[in-house]
PDB file of N, CA and C in Angstrom:
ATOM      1  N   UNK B   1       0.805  -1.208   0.000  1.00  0.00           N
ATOM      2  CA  UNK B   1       0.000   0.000   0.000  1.00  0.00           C
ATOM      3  C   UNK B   1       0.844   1.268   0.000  1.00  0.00           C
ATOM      4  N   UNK B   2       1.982   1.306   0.705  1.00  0.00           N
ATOM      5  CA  UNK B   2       2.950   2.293   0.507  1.00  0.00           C
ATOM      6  C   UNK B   2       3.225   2.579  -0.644  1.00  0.00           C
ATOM      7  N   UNK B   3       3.107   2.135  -1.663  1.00  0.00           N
ATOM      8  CA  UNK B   3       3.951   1.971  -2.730  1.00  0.00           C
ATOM      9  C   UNK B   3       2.638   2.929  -3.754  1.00  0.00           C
ATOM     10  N   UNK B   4       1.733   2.883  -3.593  1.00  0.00           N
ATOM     11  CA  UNK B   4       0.345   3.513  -4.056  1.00  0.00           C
ATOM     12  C   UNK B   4       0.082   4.998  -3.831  1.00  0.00           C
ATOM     13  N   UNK B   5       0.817   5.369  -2.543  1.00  0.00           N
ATOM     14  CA  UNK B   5       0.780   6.510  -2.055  1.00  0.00           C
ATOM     15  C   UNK B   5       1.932   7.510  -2.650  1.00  0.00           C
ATOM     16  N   UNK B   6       2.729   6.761  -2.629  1.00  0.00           N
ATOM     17  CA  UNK B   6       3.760   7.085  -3.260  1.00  0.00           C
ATOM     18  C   UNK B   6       3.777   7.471  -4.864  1.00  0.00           C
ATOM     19  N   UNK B   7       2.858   6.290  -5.622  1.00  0.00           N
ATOM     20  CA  UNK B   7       3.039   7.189  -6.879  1.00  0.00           C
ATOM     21  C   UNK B   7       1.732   8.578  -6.904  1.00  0.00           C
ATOM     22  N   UNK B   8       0.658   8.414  -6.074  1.00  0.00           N
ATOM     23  CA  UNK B   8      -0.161   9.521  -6.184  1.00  0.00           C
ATOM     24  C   UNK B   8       0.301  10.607  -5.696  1.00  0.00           C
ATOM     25  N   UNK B   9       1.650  11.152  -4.662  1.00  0.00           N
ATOM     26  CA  UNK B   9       2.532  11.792  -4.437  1.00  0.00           C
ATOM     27  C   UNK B   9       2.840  12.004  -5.846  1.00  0.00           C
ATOM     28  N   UNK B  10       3.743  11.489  -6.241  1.00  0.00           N
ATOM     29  CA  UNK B  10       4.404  12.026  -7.547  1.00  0.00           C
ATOM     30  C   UNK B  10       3.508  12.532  -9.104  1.00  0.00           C
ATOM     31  N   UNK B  11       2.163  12.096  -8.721  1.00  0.00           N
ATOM     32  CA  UNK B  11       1.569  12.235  -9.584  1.00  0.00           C
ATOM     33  C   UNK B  11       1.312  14.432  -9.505  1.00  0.00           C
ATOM     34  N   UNK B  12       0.786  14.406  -7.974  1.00  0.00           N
ATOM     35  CA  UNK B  12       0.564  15.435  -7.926  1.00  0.00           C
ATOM     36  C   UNK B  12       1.569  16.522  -7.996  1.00  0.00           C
ATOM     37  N   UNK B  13       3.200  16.294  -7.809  1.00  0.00           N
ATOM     38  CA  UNK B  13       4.265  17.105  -7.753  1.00  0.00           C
ATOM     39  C   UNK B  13       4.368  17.300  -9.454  1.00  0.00           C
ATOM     40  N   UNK B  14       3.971  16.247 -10.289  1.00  0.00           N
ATOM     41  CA  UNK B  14       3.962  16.814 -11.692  1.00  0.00           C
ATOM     42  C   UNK B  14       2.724  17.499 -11.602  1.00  0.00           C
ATOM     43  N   UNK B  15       1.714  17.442 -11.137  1.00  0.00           N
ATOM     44  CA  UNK B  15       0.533  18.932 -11.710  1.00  0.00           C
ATOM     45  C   UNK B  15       1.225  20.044 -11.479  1.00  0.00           C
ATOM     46  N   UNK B  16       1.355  19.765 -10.311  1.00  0.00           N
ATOM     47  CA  UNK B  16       2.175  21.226  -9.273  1.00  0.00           C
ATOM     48  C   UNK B  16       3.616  21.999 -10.144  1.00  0.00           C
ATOM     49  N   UNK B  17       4.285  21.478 -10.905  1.00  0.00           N
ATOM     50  CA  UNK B  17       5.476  21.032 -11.312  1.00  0.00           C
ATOM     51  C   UNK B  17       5.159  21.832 -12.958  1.00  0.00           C
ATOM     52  N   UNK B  18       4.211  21.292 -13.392  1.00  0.00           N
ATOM     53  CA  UNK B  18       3.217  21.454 -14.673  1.00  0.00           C
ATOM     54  C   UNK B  18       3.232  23.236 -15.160  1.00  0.00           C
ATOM     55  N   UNK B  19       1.886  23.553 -13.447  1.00  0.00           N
ATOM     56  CA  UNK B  19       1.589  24.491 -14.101  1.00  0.00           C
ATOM     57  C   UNK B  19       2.803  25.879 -13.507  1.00  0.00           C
ATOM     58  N   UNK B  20       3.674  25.373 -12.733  1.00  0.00           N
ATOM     59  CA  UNK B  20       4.925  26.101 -12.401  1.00  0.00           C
ATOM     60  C   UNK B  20       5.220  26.792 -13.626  1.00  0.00           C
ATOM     61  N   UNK B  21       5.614  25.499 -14.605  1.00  0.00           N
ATOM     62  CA  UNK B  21       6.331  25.511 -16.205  1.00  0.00           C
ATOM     63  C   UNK B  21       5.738  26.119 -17.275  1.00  0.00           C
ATOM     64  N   UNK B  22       4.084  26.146 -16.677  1.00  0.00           N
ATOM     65  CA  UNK B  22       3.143  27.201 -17.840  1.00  0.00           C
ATOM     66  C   UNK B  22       3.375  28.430 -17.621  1.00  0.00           C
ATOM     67  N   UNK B  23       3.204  28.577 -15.980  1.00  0.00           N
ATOM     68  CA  UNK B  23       3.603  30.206 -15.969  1.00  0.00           C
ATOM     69  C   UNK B  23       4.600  30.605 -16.083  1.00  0.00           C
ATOM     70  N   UNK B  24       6.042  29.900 -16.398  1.00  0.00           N
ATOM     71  CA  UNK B  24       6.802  30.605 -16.495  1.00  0.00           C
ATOM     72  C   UNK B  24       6.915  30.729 -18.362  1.00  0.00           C
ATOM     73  N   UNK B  25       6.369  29.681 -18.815  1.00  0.00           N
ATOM     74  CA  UNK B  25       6.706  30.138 -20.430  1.00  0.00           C
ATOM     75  C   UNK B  25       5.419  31.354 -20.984  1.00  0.00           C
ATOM     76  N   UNK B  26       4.354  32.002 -19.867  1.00  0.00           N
ATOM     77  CA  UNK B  26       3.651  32.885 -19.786  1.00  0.00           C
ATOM     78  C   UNK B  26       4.321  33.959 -19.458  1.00  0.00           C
ATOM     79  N   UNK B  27       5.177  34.137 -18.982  1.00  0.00           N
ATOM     80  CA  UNK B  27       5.603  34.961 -18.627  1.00  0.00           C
ATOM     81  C   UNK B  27       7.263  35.884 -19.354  1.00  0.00           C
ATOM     82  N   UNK B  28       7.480  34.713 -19.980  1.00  0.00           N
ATOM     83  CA  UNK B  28       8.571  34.748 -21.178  1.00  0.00           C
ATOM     84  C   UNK B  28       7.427  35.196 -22.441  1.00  0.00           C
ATOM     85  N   UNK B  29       6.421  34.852 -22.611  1.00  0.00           N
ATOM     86  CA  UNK B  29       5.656  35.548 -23.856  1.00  0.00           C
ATOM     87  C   UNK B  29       5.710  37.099 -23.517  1.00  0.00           C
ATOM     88  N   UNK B  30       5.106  36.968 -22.433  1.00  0.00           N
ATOM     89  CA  UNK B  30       4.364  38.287 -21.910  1.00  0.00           C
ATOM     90  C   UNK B  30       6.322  39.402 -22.166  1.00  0.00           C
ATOM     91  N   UNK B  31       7.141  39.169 -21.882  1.00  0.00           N
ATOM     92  CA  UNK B  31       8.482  39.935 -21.780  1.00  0.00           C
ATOM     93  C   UNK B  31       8.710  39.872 -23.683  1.00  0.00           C
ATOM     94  N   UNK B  32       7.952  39.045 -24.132  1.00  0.00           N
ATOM     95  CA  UNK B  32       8.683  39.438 -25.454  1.00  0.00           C
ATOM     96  C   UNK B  32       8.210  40.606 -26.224  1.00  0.00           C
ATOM     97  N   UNK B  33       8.957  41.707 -26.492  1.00  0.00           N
ATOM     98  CA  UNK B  33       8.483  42.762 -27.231  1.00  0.00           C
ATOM     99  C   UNK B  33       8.128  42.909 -28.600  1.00  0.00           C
ATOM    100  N   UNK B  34       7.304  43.873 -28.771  1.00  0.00           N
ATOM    101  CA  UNK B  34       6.548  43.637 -30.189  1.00  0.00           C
ATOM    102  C   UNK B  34       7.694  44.036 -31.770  1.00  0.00           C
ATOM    103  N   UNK B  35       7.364  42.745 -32.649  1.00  0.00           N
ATOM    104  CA  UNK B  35       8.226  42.746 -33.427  1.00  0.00           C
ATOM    105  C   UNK B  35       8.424  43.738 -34.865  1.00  0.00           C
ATOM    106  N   UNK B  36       7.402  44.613 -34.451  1.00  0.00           N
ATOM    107  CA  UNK B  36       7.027  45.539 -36.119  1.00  0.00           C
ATOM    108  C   UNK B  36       8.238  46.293 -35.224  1.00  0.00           C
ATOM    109  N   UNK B  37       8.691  46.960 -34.089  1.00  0.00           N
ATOM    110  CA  UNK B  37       9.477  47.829 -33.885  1.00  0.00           C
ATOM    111  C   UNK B  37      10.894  47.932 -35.142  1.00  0.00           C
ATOM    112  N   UNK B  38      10.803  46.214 -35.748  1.00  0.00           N
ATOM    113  CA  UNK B  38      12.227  46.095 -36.523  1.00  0.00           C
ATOM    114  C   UNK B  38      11.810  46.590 -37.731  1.00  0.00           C
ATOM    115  N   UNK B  39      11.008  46.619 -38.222  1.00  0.00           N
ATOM    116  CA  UNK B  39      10.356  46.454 -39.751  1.00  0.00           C
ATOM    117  C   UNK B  39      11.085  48.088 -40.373  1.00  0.00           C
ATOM    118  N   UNK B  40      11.552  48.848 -39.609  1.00  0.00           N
ATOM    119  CA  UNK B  40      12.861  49.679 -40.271  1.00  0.00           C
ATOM    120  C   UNK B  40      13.953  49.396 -40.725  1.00  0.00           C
ATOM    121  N   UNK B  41      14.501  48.120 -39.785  1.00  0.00           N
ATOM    122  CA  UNK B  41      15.959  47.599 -40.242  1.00  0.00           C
ATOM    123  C   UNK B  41      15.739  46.891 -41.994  1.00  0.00           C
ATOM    124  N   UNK B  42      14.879  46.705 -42.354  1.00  0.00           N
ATOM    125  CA  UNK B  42      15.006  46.150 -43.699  1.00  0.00           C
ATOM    126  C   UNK B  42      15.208  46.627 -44.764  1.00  0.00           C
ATOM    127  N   UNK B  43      15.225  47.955 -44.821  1.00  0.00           N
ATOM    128  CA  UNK B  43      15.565  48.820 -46.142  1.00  0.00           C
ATOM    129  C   UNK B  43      14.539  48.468 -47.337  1.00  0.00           C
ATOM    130  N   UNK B  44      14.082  47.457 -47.614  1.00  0.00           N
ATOM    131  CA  UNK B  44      13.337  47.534 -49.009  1.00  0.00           C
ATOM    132  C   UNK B  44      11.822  47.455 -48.007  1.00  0.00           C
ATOM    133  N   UNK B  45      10.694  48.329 -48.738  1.00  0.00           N
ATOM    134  CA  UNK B  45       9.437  48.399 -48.333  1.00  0.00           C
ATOM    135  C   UNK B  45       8.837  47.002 -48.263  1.00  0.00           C
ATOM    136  N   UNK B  46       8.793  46.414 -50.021  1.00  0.00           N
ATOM    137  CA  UNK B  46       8.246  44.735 -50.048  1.00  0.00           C
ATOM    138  C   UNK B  46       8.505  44.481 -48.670  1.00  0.00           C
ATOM    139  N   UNK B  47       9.629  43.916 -48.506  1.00  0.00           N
ATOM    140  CA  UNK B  47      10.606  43.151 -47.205  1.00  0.00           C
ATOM    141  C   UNK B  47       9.733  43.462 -45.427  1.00  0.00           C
ATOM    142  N   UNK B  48       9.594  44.634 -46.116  1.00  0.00           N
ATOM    143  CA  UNK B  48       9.645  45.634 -44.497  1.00  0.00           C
ATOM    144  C   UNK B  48       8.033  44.878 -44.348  1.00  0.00           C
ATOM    145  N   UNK B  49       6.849  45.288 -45.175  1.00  0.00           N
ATOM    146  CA  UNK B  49       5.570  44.985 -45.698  1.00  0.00           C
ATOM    147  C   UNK B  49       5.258  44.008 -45.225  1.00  0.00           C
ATOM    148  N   UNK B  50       6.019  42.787 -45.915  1.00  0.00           N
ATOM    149  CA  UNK B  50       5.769  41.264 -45.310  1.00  0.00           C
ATOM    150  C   UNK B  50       5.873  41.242 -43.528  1.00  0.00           C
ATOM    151  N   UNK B  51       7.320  41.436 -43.449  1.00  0.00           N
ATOM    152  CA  UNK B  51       7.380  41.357 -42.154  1.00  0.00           C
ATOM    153  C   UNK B  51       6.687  42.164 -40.642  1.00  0.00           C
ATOM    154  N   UNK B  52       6.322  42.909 -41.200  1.00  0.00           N
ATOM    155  CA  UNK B  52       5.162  43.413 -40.636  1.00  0.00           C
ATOM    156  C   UNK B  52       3.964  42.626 -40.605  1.00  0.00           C
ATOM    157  N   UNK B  53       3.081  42.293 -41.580  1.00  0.00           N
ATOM    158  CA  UNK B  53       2.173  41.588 -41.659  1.00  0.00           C
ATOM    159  C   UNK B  53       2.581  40.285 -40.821  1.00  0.00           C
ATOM    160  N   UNK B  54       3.701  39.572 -40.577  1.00  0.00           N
ATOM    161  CA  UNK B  54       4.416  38.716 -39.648  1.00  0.00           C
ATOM    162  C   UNK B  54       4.033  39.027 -38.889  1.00  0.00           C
ATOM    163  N   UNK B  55       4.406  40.339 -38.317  1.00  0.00           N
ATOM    164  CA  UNK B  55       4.932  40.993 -36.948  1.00  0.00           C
ATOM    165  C   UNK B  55       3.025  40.760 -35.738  1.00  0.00           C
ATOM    166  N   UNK B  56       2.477  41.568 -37.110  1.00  0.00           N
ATOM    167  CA  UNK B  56       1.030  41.968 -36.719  1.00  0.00           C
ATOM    168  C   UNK B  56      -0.147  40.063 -36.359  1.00  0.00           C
ATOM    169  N   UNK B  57       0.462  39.318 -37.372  1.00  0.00           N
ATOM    170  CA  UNK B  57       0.138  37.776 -36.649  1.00  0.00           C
ATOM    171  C   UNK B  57       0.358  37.149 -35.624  1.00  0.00           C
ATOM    172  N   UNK B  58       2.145  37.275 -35.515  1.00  0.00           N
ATOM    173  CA  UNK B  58       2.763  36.759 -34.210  1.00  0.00           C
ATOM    174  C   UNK B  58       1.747  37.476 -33.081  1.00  0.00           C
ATOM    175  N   UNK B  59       1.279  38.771 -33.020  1.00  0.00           N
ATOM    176  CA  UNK B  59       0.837  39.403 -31.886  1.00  0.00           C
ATOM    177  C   UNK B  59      -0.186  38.949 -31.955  1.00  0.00           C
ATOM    178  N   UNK B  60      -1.255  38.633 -32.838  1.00  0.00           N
ATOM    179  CA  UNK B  60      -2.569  37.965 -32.420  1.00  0.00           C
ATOM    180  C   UNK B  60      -2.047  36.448 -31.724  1.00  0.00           C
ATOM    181  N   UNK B  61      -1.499  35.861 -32.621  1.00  0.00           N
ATOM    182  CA  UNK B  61      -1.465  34.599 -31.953  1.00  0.00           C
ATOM    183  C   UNK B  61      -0.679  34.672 -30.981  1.00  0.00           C
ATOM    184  N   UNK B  62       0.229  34.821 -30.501  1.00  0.00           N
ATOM    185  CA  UNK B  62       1.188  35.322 -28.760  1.00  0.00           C
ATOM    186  C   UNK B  62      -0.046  35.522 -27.908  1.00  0.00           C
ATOM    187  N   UNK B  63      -1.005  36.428 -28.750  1.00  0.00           N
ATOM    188  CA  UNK B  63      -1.643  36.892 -27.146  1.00  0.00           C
ATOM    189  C   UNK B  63      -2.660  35.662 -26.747  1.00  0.00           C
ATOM    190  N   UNK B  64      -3.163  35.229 -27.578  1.00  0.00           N
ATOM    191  CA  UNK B  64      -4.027  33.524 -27.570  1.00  0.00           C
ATOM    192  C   UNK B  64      -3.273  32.861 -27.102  1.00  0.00           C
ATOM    193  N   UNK B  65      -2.423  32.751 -27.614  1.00  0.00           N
ATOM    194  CA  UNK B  65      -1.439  31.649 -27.166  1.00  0.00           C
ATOM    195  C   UNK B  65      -1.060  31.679 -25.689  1.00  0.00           C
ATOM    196  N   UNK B  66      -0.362  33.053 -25.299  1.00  0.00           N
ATOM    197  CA  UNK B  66      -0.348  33.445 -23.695  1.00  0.00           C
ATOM    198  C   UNK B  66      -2.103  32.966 -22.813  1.00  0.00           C
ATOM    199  N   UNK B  67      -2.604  33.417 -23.158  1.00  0.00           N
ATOM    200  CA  UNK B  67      -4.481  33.534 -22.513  1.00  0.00           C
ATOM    201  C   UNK B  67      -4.274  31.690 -22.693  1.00  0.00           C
ATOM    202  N   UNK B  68      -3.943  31.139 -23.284  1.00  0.00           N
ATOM    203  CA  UNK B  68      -4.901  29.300 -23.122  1.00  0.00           C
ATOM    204  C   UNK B  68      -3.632  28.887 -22.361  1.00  0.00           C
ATOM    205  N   UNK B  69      -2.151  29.292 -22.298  1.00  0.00           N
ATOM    206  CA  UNK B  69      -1.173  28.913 -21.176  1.00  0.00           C
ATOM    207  C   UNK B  69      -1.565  29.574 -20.011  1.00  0.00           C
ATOM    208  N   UNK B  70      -2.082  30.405 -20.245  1.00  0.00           N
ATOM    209  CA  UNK B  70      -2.300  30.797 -18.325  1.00  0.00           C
ATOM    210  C   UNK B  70      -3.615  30.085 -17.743  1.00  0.00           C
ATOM    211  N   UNK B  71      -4.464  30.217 -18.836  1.00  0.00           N
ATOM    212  CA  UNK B  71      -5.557  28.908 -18.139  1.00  0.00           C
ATOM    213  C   UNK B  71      -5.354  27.812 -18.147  1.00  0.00           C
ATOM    214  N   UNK B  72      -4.156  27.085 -18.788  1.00  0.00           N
ATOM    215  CA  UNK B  72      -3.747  25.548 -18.532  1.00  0.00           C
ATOM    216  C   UNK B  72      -2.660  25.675 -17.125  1.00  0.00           C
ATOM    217  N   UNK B  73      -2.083  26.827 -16.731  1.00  0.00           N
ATOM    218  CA  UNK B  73      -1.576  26.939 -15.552  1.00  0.00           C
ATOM    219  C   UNK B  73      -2.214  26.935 -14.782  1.00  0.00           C
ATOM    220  N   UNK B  74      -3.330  27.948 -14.695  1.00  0.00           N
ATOM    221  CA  UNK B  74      -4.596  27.869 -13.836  1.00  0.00           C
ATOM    222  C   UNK B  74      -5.038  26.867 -13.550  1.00  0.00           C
ATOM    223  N   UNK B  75      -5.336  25.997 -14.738  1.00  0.00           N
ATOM    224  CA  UNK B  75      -6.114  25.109 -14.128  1.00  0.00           C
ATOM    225  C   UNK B  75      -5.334  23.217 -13.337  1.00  0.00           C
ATOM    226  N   UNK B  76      -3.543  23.336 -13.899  1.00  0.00           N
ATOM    227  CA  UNK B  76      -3.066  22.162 -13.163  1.00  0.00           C
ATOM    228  C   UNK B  76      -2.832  23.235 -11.956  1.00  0.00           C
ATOM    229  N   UNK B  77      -2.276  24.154 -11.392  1.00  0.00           N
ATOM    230  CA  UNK B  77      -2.318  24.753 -10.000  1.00  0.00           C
ATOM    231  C   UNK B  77      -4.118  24.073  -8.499  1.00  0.00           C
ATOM    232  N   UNK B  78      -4.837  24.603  -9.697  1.00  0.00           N
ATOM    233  CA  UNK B  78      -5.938  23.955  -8.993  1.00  0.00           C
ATOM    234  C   UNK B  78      -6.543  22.776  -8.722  1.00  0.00           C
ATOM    235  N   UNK B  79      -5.859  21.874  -9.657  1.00  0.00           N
ATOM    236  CA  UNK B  79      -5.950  20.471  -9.600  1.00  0.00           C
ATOM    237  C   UNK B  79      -5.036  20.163  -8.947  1.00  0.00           C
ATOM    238  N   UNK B  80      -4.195  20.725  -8.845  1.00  0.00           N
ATOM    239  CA  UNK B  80      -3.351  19.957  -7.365  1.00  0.00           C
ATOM    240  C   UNK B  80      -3.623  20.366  -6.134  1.00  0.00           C
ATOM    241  N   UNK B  81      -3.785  21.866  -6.317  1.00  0.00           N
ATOM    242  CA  UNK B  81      -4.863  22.047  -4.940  1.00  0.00           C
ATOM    243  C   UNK B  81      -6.210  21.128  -4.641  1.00  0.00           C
ATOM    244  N   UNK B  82      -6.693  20.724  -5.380  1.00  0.00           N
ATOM    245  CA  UNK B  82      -8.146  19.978  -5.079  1.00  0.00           C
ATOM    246  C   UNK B  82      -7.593  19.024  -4.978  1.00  0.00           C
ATOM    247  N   UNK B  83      -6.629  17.980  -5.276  1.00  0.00           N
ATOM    248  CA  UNK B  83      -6.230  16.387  -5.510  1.00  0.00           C
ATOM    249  C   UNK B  83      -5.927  16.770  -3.875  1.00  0.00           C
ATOM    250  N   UNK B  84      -4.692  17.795  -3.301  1.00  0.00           N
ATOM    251  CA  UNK B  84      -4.125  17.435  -2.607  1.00  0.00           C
ATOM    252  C   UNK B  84      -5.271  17.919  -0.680  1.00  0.00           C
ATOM    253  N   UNK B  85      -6.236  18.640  -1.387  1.00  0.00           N
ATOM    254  CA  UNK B  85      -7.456  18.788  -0.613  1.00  0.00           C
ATOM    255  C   UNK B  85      -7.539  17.672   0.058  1.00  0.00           C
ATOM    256  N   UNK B  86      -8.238  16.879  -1.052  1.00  0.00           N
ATOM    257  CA  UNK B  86      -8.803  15.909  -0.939  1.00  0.00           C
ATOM    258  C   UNK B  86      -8.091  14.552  -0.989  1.00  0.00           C
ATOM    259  N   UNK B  87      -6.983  14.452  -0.196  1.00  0.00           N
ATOM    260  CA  UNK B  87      -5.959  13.599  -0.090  1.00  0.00           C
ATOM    261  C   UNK B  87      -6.052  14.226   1.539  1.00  0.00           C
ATOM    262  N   UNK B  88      -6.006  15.222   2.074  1.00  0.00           N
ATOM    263  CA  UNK B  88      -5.540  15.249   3.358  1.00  0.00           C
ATOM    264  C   UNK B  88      -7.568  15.162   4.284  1.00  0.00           C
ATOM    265  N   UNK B  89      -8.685  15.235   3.398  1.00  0.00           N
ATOM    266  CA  UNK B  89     -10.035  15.082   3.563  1.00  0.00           C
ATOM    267  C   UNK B  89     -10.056  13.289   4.214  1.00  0.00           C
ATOM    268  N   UNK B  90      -9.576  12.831   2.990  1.00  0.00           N
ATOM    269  CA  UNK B  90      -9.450  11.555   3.012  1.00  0.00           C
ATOM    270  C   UNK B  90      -8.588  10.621   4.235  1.00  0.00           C
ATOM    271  N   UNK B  91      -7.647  11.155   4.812  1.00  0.00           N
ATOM    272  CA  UNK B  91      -6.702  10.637   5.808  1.00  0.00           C
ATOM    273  C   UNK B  91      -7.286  11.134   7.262  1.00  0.00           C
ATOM    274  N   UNK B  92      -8.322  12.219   6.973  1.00  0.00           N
ATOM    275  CA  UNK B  92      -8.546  12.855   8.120  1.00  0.00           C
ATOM    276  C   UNK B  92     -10.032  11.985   8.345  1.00  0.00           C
ATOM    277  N   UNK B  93     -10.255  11.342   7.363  1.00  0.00           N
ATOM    278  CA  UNK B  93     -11.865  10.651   7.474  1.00  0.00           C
ATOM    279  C   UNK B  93     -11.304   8.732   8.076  1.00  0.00           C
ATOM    280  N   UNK B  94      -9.988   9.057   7.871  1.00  0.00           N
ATOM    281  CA  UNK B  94      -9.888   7.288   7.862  1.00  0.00           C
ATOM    282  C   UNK B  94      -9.626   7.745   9.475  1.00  0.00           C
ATOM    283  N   UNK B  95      -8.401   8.651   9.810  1.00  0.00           N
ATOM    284  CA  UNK B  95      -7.895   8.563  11.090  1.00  0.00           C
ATOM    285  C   UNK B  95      -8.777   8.944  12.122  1.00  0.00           C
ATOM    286  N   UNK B  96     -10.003   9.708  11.871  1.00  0.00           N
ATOM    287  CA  UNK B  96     -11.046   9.874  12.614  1.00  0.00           C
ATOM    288  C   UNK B  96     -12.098   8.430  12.660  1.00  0.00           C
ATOM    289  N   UNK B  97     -12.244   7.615  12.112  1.00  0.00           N
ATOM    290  CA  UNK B  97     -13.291   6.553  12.089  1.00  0.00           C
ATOM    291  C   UNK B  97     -12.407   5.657  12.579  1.00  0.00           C
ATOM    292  N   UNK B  98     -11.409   5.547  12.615  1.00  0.00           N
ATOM    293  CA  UNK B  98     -10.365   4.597  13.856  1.00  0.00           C
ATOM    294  C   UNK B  98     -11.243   4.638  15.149  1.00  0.00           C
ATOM    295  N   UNK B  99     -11.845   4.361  16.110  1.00  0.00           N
ATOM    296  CA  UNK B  99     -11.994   4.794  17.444  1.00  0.00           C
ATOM    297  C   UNK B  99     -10.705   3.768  18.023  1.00  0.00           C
ATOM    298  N   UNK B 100     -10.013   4.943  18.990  1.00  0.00           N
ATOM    299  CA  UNK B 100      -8.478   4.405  19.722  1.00  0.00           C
ATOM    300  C   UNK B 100      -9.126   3.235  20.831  1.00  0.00           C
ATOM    301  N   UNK B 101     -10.450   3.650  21.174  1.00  0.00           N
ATOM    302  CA  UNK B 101     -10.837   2.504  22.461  1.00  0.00           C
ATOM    303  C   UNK B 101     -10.757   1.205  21.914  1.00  0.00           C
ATOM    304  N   UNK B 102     -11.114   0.640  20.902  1.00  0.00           N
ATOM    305  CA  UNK B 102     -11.279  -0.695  20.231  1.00  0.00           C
ATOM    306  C   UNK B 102     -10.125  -1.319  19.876  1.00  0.00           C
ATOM    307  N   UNK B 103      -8.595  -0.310  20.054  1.00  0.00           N
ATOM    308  CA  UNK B 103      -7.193  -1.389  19.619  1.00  0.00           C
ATOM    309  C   UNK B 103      -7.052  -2.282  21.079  1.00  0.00           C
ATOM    310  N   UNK B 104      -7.288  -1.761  22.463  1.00  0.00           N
ATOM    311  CA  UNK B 104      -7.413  -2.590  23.243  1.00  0.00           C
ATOM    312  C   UNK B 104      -7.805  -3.519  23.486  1.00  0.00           C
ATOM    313  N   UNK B 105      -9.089  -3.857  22.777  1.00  0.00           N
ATOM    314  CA  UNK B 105      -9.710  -4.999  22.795  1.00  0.00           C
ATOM    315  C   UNK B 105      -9.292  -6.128  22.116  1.00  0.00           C
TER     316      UNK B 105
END
């Protein structure tokens, strides 16, 4: 039975672990600055044109992209809060329905 507890331990240090790793690659989006600022360095308009139109995509999709990583952070943070709730609910329901008078007997 030890051995059971043990992997549901580890199960929950990867949720926990999880959404650590979302917010931090949320937070590396969020620091990256917007890319039309370059669209001068290119010298030819075509060039500049395209990459802009780049520039102006990356930012729609970055910001989607940021918004569904912070709710997949959100939501393993809270699943390990609720798993690990209801892991200490559970130990507190077994060690209470023990009554200590009955090991004597």
């Amino acid at each position: 039975m030890a051995g059971e507890g043990d992997h549901q331990r580890l199960d929950l240090d990867v949720i926990e672990s999880m959404g650590r790793g979302l917010s931090s690659i949320k937070k590396a989006f969020d620091g990256i600055g917007k890319l039309e600022n370059y669209s001068d360095d290119f010298g030819d308009e075509h060039l500049a044109d395209k990459f802009k139109d780049f520039a102006d995509n990356w930012e729609i999709s970055r910001e989607k992209l940021t918004g569904e990583v912070d709710a997949l952070a959100s939501i393993a943070k809270a699943a390990a809060r609720a798993y690990e709730d209801i892991d200490h609910q559970l130990a507190e329901a077994i060690r209470s329905s023990q009554d200590p008078t009955e090991k004597g007997e």
